[in-house]
Short mmCIF file of C-alpha atoms in Angstrom, two decimals:
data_model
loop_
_atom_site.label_atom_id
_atom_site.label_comp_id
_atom_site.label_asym_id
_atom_site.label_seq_id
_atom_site.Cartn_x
_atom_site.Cartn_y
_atom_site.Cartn_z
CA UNK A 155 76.35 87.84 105.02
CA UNK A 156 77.29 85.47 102.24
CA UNK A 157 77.32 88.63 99.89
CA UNK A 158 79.69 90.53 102.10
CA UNK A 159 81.88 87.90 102.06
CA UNK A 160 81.92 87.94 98.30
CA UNK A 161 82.62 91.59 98.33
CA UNK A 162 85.47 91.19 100.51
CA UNK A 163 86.66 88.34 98.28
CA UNK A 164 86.89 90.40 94.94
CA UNK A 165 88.39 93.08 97.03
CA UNK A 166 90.97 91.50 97.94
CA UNK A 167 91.67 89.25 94.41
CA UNK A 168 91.10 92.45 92.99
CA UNK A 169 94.25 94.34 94.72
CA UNK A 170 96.71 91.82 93.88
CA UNK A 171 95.40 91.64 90.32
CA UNK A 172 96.11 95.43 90.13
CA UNK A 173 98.98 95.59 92.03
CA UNK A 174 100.88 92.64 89.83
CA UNK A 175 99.60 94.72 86.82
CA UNK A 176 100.66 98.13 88.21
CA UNK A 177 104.31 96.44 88.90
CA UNK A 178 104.18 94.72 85.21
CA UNK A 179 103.35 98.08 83.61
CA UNK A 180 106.68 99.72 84.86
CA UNK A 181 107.83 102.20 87.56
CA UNK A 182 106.73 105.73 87.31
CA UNK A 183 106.60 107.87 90.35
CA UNK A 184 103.08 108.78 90.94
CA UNK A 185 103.93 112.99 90.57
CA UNK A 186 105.20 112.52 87.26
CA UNK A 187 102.49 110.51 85.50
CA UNK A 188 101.85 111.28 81.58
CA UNK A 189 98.65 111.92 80.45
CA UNK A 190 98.13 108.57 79.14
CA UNK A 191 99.30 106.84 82.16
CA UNK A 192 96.61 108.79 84.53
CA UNK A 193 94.19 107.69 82.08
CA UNK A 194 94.89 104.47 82.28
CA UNK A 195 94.61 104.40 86.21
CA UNK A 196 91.66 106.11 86.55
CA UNK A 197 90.21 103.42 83.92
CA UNK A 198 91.33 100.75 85.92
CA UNK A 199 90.36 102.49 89.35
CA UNK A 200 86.84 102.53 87.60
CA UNK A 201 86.36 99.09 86.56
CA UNK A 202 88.35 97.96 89.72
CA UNK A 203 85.05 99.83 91.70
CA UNK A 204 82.30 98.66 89.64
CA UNK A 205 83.43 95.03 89.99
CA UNK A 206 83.79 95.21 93.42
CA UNK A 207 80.52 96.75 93.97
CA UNK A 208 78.21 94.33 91.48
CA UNK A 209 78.60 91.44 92.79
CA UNK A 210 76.71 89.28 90.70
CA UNK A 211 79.06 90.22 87.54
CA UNK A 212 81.23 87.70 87.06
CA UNK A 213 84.83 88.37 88.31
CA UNK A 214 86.53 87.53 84.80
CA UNK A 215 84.55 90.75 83.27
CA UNK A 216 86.16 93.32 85.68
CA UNK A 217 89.77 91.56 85.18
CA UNK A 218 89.82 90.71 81.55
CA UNK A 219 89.44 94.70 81.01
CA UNK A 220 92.09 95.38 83.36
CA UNK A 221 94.35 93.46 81.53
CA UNK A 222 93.73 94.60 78.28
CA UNK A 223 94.51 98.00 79.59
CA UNK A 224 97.58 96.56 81.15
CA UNK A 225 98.43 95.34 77.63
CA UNK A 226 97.90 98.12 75.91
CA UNK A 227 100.10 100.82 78.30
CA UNK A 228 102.99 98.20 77.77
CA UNK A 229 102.83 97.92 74.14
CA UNK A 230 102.36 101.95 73.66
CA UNK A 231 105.28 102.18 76.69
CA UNK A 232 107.43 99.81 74.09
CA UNK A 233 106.75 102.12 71.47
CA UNK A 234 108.02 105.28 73.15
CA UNK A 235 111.40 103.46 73.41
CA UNK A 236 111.70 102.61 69.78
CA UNK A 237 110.33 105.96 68.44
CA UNK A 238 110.87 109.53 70.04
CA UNK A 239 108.06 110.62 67.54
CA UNK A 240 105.78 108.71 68.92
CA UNK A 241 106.68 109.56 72.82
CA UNK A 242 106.40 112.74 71.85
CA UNK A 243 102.43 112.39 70.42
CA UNK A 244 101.90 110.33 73.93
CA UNK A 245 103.94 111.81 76.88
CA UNK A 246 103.97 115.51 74.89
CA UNK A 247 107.41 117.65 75.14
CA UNK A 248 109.04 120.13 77.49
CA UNK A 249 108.17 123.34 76.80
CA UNK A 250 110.49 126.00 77.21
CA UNK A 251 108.90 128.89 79.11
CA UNK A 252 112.17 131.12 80.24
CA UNK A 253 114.81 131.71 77.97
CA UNK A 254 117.88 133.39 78.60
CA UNK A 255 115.79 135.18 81.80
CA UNK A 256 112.92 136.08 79.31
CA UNK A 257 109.78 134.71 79.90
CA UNK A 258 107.67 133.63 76.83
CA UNK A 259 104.36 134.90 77.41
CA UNK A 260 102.99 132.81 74.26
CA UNK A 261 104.33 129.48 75.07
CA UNK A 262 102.61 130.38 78.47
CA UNK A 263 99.45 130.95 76.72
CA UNK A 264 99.61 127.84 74.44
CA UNK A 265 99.33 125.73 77.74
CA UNK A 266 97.02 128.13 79.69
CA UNK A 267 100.03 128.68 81.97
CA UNK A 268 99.77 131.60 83.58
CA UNK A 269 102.67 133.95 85.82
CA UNK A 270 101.01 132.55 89.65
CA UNK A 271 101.74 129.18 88.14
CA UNK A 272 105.29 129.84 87.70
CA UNK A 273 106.17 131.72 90.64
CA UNK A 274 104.58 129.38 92.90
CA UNK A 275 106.70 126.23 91.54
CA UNK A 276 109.70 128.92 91.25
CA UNK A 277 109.15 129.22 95.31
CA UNK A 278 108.79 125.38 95.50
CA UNK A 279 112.09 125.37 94.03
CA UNK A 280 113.36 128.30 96.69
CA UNK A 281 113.50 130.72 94.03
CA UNK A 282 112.11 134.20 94.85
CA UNK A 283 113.27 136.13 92.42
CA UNK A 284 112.58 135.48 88.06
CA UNK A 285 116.09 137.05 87.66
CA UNK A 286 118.32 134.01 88.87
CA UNK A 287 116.40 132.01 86.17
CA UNK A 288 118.45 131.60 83.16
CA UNK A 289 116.04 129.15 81.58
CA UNK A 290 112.89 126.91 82.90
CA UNK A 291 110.71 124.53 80.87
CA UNK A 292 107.63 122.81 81.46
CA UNK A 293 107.53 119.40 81.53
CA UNK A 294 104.55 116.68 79.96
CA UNK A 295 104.27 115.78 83.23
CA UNK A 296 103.37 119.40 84.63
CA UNK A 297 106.45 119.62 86.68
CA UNK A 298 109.12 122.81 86.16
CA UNK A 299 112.81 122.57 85.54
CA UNK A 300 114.51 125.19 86.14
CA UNK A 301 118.63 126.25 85.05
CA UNK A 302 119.51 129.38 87.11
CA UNK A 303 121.99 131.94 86.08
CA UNK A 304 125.45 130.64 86.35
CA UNK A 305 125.99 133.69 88.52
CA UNK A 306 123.22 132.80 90.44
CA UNK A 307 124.22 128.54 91.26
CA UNK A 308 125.95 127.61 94.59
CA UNK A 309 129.58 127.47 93.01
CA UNK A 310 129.35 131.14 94.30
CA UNK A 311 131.30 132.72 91.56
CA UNK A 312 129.28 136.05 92.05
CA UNK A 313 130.65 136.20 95.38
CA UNK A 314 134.13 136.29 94.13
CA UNK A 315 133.53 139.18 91.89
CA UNK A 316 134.61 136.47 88.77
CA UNK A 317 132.03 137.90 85.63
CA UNK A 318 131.24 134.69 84.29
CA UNK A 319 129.57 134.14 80.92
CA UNK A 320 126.33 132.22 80.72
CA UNK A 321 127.49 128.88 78.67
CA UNK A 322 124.00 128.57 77.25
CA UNK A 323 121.83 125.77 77.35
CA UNK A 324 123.17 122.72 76.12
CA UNK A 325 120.53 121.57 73.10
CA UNK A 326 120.24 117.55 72.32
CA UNK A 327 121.51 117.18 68.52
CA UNK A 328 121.02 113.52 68.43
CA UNK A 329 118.33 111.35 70.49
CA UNK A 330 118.12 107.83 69.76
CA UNK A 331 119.83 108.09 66.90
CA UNK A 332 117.76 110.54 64.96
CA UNK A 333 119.02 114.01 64.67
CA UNK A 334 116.99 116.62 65.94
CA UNK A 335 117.43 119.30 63.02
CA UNK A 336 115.98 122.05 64.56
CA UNK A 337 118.20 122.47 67.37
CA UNK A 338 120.93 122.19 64.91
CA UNK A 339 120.07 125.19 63.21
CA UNK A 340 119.41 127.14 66.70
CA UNK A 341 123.04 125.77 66.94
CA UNK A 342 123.98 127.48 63.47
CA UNK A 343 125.63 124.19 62.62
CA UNK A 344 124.97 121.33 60.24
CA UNK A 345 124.63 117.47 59.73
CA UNK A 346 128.56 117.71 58.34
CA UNK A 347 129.66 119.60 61.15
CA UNK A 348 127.81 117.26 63.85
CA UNK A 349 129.20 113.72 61.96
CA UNK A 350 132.20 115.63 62.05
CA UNK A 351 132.47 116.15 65.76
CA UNK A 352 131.05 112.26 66.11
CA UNK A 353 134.12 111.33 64.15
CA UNK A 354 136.53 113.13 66.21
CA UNK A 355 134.82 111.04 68.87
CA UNK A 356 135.29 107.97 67.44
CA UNK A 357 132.25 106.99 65.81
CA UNK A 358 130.73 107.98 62.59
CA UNK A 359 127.47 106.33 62.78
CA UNK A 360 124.60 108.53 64.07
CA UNK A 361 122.89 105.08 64.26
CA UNK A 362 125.30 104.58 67.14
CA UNK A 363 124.24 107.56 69.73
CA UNK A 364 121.98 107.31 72.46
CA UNK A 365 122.66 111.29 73.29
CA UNK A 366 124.38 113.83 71.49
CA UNK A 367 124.29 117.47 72.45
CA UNK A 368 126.45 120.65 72.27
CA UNK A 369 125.89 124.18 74.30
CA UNK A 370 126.64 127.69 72.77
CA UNK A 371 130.08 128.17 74.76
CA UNK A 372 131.42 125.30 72.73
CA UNK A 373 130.85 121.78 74.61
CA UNK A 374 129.86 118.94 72.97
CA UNK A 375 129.11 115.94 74.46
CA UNK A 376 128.24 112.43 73.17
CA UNK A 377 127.12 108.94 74.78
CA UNK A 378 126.54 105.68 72.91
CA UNK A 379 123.81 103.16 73.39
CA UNK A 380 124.73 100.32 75.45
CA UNK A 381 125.88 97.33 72.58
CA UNK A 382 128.22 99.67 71.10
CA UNK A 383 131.58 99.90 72.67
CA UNK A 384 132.66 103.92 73.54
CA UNK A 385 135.43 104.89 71.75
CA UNK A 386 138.44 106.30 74.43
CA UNK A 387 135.80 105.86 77.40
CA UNK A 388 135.50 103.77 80.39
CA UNK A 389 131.81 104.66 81.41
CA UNK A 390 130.03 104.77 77.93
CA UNK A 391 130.01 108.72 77.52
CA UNK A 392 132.44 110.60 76.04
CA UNK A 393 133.55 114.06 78.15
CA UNK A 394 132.00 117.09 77.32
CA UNK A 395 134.58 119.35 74.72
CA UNK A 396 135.11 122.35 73.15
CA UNK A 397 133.01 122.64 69.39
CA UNK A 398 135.83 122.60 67.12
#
């Protein structure tokens, strides 16, 4: 009886330990967990189990790892803020697996992706038919986004017999202050061009941007991290305008 008792005990020390810890460690909705942070649960489940269930280890050895773990997601979490490259070698990147309403069979391949994958999460996102999809990408977290055709979205321009041009997918050019170089070659454009645009913004300091991205019809749009004051803007993001 005594031993039950202790079980129940550690059970319940136990869940508020982890549940303080799971609240410390930051919110995350439990369908879009990275890699790293469903590792880091099922560690803790683990340990979390085995303590419960040896009850003659002390109590400290089952929370001391806990916390460590704890620890560790927060530091590596800190790190993703400060450096995309590194939240990019821990939470992975999007993958873009329609383009322009072609599917890319190899990008499917490189994540053993195949076609019943993406229609079924096409249905889950009512979408019958690979045609209205103008691009989709695959996030780290398994999840599909999905941009339809603009004849295709609920403004129902199709309906009103207007032809409308697809603006293109609007590529980030600057993400925490780094630029991303590739996308702003896809973009045909350079670093000039880009500080260029910033300074028609108001800012010349790349140092300064949170976001910065620009779509092949000619919109560019900027927003600047929160201690620096937005040129001609009242919530922090400049409109999106034509590319000059």
């Amino acid at each position: 009886m005594q031993e039950l008792w202790v079980m129940l005990s550690r059970t319940l020390i136990l869940y508020g330990f982890i549940l303080v810890t799971l609240r410390v460690m930051g919110k995350r909705e439990i369908g879009k967990l990275t890699v790293f942070d469903l590792v880091v649960s099922i560690i803790i489940a683990e340990i979390a189990a085995f303590t419960i269930d040896d009850t003659k280890m002390p109590l400290y050895k089952g929370l001391l790892p806990i916390a460590l773990l704890a620890a560790v997601q927060i530091a590596f979490s800190y790190l993703s803020l400060k450096s995309r490259r590194f939240r990019e070698l821990i939470d992975g990147k999007p993958s873009l697996i329609i383009e322009k309403g072609k599917i890319r069979d190899a990008e499917m391949r490189r994540h053993r992706y195949n076609i019943d994958d993406l229609l079924m999460q096409l249905r889950e996102k009512d979408i019958a038919d690979l045609g209205e999809v103008e691009f989709a990408f695959l996030e780290p977290t398994g999840k599909l986004s999905v941009i339809k055709k603009r004849s295709k979205q609920p403004v129902t321009n199709e309906d009103l017999g207007r032809n409308v041009p697809s603006d293109g997918l609007m590529l980030p050019l600057i993400i925490d202050g780094e630029i991303l170089q590739d996308n702003l070659r896809r973009l045909g454009k350079d670093e000039w061009w880009l500080k260029m645009q910033l300074r028609s913004h108001g800012s010349a300091d790349v140092k300064d941007v949170l976001f910065a991205g620009a779509d092949e019809a000619g919109r560019f749009f900027v927003d600047y991290r929160d201690e620096v004051d937005p040129p001609d803007s009242e919530n922090g993001a400049a409109k999106p305008e034509a590319l000059r």
